[in-house]
Amino acid sequence: MIAMKVAEVTRLTQGTRTMKEYLHAFNNLFCYALEFVNIDAKKIASFKRGLSPKILKTMGTSSRTLFNDFISDCLTQENNNNAY
């Protein structure tokens, strides 16, 4: 079961989910794959890998080092995208 959850984490993508929905799915799975997300840099890289192309376009070069700061920026970017 844990091996299946680890595989899910590595395949998880945002797809058509909102950022909050993707974050919720990511958080629900990451506890099964701590070796992939045991430090903020790994957690950001794993989360970034699954972002939709529209968000990744601006967030792909983010220099944030804290996961919560990165997520805050992602949510802001999604809001900006939706406004325009």
CSV table of N, CA and C in Angstrom, one decimal:
chain,number,residue,atom,x,y,z
A,1,MET,N,0.8,-1.2,0.0
A,1,MET,CA,0.0,0.0,0.0
A,1,MET,C,0.9,1.3,0.0
A,2,ILE,N,1.9,1.3,0.8
A,2,ILE,CA,2.8,2.5,0.9
A,2,ILE,C,3.5,2.7,-0.5
A,3,ALA,N,3.9,1.6,-1.1
A,3,ALA,CA,4.6,1.7,-2.4
A,3,ALA,C,3.6,2.3,-3.4
A,4,MET,N,2.3,2.0,-3.3
A,4,MET,CA,1.3,2.5,-4.3
A,4,MET,C,1.2,4.0,-4.0
A,5,LYS,N,1.2,4.4,-2.7
A,5,LYS,CA,1.0,5.8,-2.4
A,5,LYS,C,2.2,6.6,-2.9
A,6,VAL,N,3.4,6.1,-2.7
A,6,VAL,CA,4.6,6.7,-3.2
A,6,VAL,C,4.5,6.9,-4.7
A,7,ALA,N,4.1,5.9,-5.4
A,7,ALA,CA,3.9,6.1,-6.9
A,7,ALA,C,2.9,7.1,-7.2
A,8,GLU,N,1.8,7.2,-6.4
A,8,GLU,CA,0.8,8.3,-6.6
A,8,GLU,C,1.4,9.7,-6.4
A,9,VAL,N,2.2,9.8,-5.4
A,9,VAL,CA,2.9,11.1,-5.2
A,9,VAL,C,3.7,11.5,-6.4
A,10,THR,N,4.5,10.6,-6.9
A,10,THR,CA,5.4,10.9,-8.0
A,10,THR,C,4.6,11.2,-9.3
A,11,ARG,N,3.4,10.7,-9.4
A,11,ARG,CA,2.5,10.9,-10.6
A,11,ARG,C,1.5,12.1,-10.5
A,12,LEU,N,1.4,12.6,-9.2
A,12,LEU,CA,0.3,13.6,-9.0
A,12,LEU,C,0.6,14.9,-9.8
A,13,THR,N,-0.5,15.3,-10.4
A,13,THR,CA,-0.4,16.6,-11.1
A,13,THR,C,-1.6,17.4,-10.8
A,14,GLN,N,-1.5,18.7,-11.0
A,14,GLN,CA,-2.6,19.6,-10.8
A,14,GLN,C,-3.8,19.4,-11.7
A,15,GLY,N,-3.5,19.2,-13.0
A,15,GLY,CA,-4.5,18.9,-14.0
A,15,GLY,C,-5.5,20.1,-14.0
A,16,THR,N,-6.8,19.9,-13.9
A,16,THR,CA,-7.8,20.9,-13.9
A,16,THR,C,-8.2,21.4,-12.5
A,17,ARG,N,-7.5,20.9,-11.5
A,17,ARG,CA,-7.8,21.2,-10.1
A,17,ARG,C,-7.4,22.7,-9.8
A,18,THR,N,-8.0,23.3,-8.9
A,18,THR,CA,-7.6,24.6,-8.4
A,18,THR,C,-6.3,24.3,-7.6
A,19,MET,N,-5.6,25.4,-7.3
A,19,MET,CA,-4.4,25.3,-6.5
A,19,MET,C,-4.7,24.7,-5.1
A,20,LYS,N,-5.8,25.1,-4.5
A,20,LYS,CA,-6.2,24.6,-3.2
A,20,LYS,C,-6.5,23.1,-3.3
A,21,GLU,N,-7.2,22.7,-4.3
A,21,GLU,CA,-7.5,21.3,-4.5
A,21,GLU,C,-6.2,20.4,-4.7
A,22,TYR,N,-5.3,21.0,-5.5
A,22,TYR,CA,-4.0,20.3,-5.8
A,22,TYR,C,-3.2,20.2,-4.5
A,23,LEU,N,-3.1,21.3,-3.7
A,23,LEU,CA,-2.4,21.3,-2.5
A,23,LEU,C,-3.0,20.3,-1.5
A,24,HIS,N,-4.3,20.2,-1.4
A,24,HIS,CA,-5.0,19.3,-0.5
A,24,HIS,C,-4.6,17.8,-0.9
A,25,ALA,N,-4.7,17.5,-2.2
A,25,ALA,CA,-4.3,16.2,-2.7
A,25,ALA,C,-2.8,15.9,-2.4
A,26,PHE,N,-2.0,16.9,-2.6
A,26,PHE,CA,-0.5,16.7,-2.4
A,26,PHE,C,-0.3,16.5,-0.9
A,27,ASN,N,-0.9,17.2,0.0
A,27,ASN,CA,-0.7,17.1,1.4
A,27,ASN,C,-1.2,15.7,1.9
A,28,ASN,N,-2.3,15.3,1.3
A,28,ASN,CA,-2.9,14.0,1.7
A,28,ASN,C,-1.9,12.8,1.3
A,29,LEU,N,-1.2,13.0,0.3
A,29,LEU,CA,-0.3,11.9,-0.2
A,29,LEU,C,1.1,12.0,0.4
A,30,PHE,N,1.6,13.2,0.6
A,30,PHE,CA,3.0,13.4,1.0
A,30,PHE,C,3.4,12.7,2.2
A,31,CYS,N,2.5,12.4,3.1
A,31,CYS,CA,2.8,11.7,4.4
A,31,CYS,C,3.3,10.3,4.1
A,32,TYR,N,3.0,9.7,2.9
A,32,TYR,CA,3.4,8.4,2.6
A,32,TYR,C,4.7,8.4,1.9
A,33,ALA,N,5.2,9.5,1.5
A,33,ALA,CA,6.5,9.6,0.7
A,33,ALA,C,7.4,10.7,1.3
A,34,LEU,N,7.7,10.5,2.6
A,34,LEU,CA,8.5,11.6,3.3
A,34,LEU,C,9.9,11.7,2.7
A,35,GLU,N,10.4,10.6,2.1
A,35,GLU,CA,11.8,10.8,1.5
A,35,GLU,C,11.8,11.7,0.3
A,36,PHE,N,10.6,12.0,-0.3
A,36,PHE,CA,10.5,12.9,-1.4
A,36,PHE,C,10.3,14.3,-0.9
A,37,VAL,N,9.8,14.5,0.3
A,37,VAL,CA,9.3,15.8,0.7
A,37,VAL,C,9.7,16.1,2.2
A,38,ASN,N,10.9,15.5,2.6
A,38,ASN,CA,11.3,15.7,4.0
A,38,ASN,C,11.9,17.0,4.3
A,39,ILE,N,12.3,17.8,3.3
A,39,ILE,CA,12.8,19.1,3.5
A,39,ILE,C,12.1,20.0,2.5
A,40,ASP,N,12.0,21.3,2.8
A,40,ASP,CA,11.2,22.2,1.9
A,40,ASP,C,11.7,22.2,0.5
A,41,ALA,N,13.0,22.2,0.2
A,41,ALA,CA,13.4,22.2,-1.2
A,41,ALA,C,12.9,21.0,-2.0
A,42,LYS,N,12.9,19.8,-1.3
A,42,LYS,CA,12.3,18.6,-2.0
A,42,LYS,C,10.8,18.7,-2.2
A,43,LYS,N,10.2,19.3,-1.1
A,43,LYS,CA,8.7,19.4,-1.2
A,43,LYS,C,8.3,20.4,-2.3
A,44,ILE,N,9.0,21.5,-2.4
A,44,ILE,CA,8.8,22.5,-3.5
A,44,ILE,C,9.0,21.8,-4.8
A,45,ALA,N,10.1,21.1,-5.0
A,45,ALA,CA,10.4,20.5,-6.3
A,45,ALA,C,9.3,19.5,-6.7
A,46,SER,N,8.9,18.7,-5.7
A,46,SER,CA,7.9,17.7,-6.0
A,46,SER,C,6.5,18.4,-6.3
A,47,PHE,N,6.2,19.4,-5.6
A,47,PHE,CA,4.9,20.1,-5.9
A,47,PHE,C,5.0,20.8,-7.2
A,48,LYS,N,6.1,21.5,-7.5
A,48,LYS,CA,6.3,22.2,-8.7
A,48,LYS,C,6.2,21.3,-10.0
A,49,ARG,N,6.8,20.1,-9.8
A,49,ARG,CA,6.7,19.1,-10.9
A,49,ARG,C,5.3,18.8,-11.4
A,50,GLY,N,4.3,18.9,-10.5
A,50,GLY,CA,2.9,18.6,-10.9
A,50,GLY,C,2.1,19.8,-11.2
A,51,LEU,N,2.7,21.0,-11.1
A,51,LEU,CA,1.9,22.2,-11.5
A,51,LEU,C,1.4,22.2,-12.9
A,52,SER,N,0.2,22.8,-13.1
A,52,SER,CA,-0.3,23.0,-14.5
A,52,SER,C,0.7,23.9,-15.2
A,53,PRO,N,0.8,23.8,-16.5
A,53,PRO,CA,1.7,24.6,-17.3
A,53,PRO,C,1.5,26.1,-17.2
A,54,LYS,N,0.2,26.5,-17.0
A,54,LYS,CA,-0.1,27.9,-16.8
A,54,LYS,C,0.5,28.5,-15.6
A,55,ILE,N,0.5,27.8,-14.5
A,55,ILE,CA,1.1,28.2,-13.2
A,55,ILE,C,2.6,28.0,-13.3
A,56,LEU,N,3.0,26.9,-13.8
A,56,LEU,CA,4.5,26.6,-13.9
A,56,LEU,C,5.2,27.6,-14.7
A,57,LYS,N,4.5,28.2,-15.7
A,57,LYS,CA,5.2,29.2,-16.5
A,57,LYS,C,5.8,30.4,-15.7
A,58,THR,N,5.1,30.8,-14.6
A,58,THR,CA,5.6,31.8,-13.8
A,58,THR,C,6.2,31.3,-12.5
A,59,MET,N,5.8,30.2,-12.0
A,59,MET,CA,6.4,29.7,-10.8
A,59,MET,C,7.6,28.8,-10.9
A,60,GLY,N,7.8,28.4,-12.2
A,60,GLY,CA,9.0,27.5,-12.4
A,60,GLY,C,10.3,28.0,-12.0
A,61,THR,N,10.4,29.3,-12.0
A,61,THR,CA,11.7,29.9,-11.7
A,61,THR,C,11.7,30.6,-10.3
A,62,SER,N,10.8,30.3,-9.5
A,62,SER,CA,10.7,30.8,-8.2
A,62,SER,C,11.9,30.5,-7.4
A,63,SER,N,12.4,31.4,-6.6
A,63,SER,CA,13.6,31.2,-5.8
A,63,SER,C,13.2,31.0,-4.3
A,64,ARG,N,11.9,30.8,-4.1
A,64,ARG,CA,11.4,30.6,-2.7
A,64,ARG,C,12.1,29.4,-2.1
A,65,THR,N,12.4,29.4,-0.8
A,65,THR,CA,13.1,28.3,-0.2
A,65,THR,C,12.2,27.7,0.9
A,66,LEU,N,11.1,28.4,1.2
A,66,LEU,CA,10.1,27.8,2.2
A,66,LEU,C,8.9,27.4,1.5
A,67,PHE,N,8.4,26.2,1.8
A,67,PHE,CA,7.2,25.7,1.1
A,67,PHE,C,6.0,26.6,1.2
A,68,ASN,N,5.8,27.0,2.4
A,68,ASN,CA,4.6,27.9,2.6
A,68,ASN,C,4.7,29.2,1.8
A,69,ASP,N,5.8,29.7,1.7
A,69,ASP,CA,6.0,30.9,0.9
A,69,ASP,C,5.8,30.6,-0.6
A,70,PHE,N,6.3,29.5,-1.1
A,70,PHE,CA,6.1,29.1,-2.4
A,70,PHE,C,4.6,28.9,-2.7
A,71,ILE,N,3.9,28.2,-1.8
A,71,ILE,CA,2.4,28.0,-2.0
A,71,ILE,C,1.7,29.3,-2.0
A,72,SER,N,2.0,30.2,-1.1
A,72,SER,CA,1.4,31.5,-1.1
A,72,SER,C,1.5,32.2,-2.4
A,73,ASP,N,2.7,32.2,-3.0
A,73,ASP,CA,3.0,32.8,-4.3
A,73,ASP,C,2.1,32.1,-5.4
A,74,CYS,N,2.0,30.8,-5.3
A,74,CYS,CA,1.2,30.0,-6.3
A,74,CYS,C,-0.2,30.4,-6.2
A,75,LEU,N,-0.7,30.5,-5.0
A,75,LEU,CA,-2.1,31.0,-4.9
A,75,LEU,C,-2.4,32.4,-5.4
A,76,THR,N,-1.4,33.2,-5.1
A,76,THR,CA,-1.5,34.6,-5.7
A,76,THR,C,-1.5,34.6,-7.2
A,77,GLN,N,-0.6,33.8,-7.8
A,77,GLN,CA,-0.5,33.7,-9.2
A,77,GLN,C,-1.8,33.2,-9.8
A,78,GLU,N,-2.4,32.2,-9.2
A,78,GLU,CA,-3.6,31.6,-9.7
A,78,GLU,C,-4.7,32.7,-9.6
A,79,ASN,N,-4.8,33.4,-8.5
A,79,ASN,CA,-5.8,34.5,-8.4
A,79,ASN,C,-5.6,35.5,-9.5
A,80,ASN,N,-4.3,35.9,-9.8
A,80,ASN,CA,-4.0,36.9,-10.8
A,80,ASN,C,-4.4,36.3,-12.2
A,81,ASN,N,-4.1,35.1,-12.4
A,81,ASN,CA,-4.5,34.5,-13.7
A,81,ASN,C,-6.0,34.5,-13.9
A,82,ASN,N,-6.7,34.2,-12.8
A,82,ASN,CA,-8.2,34.1,-12.9
A,82,ASN,C,-8.8,35.5,-13.1
A,83,ALA,N,-8.1,36.5,-12.6
A,83,ALA,CA,-8.6,37.9,-12.7
A,83,ALA,C,-8.5,38.4,-14.1
A,84,TYR,N,-7.5,37.9,-14.8
A,84,TYR,CA,-7.3,38.4,-16.2
A,84,TYR,C,-7.6,37.3,-17.2
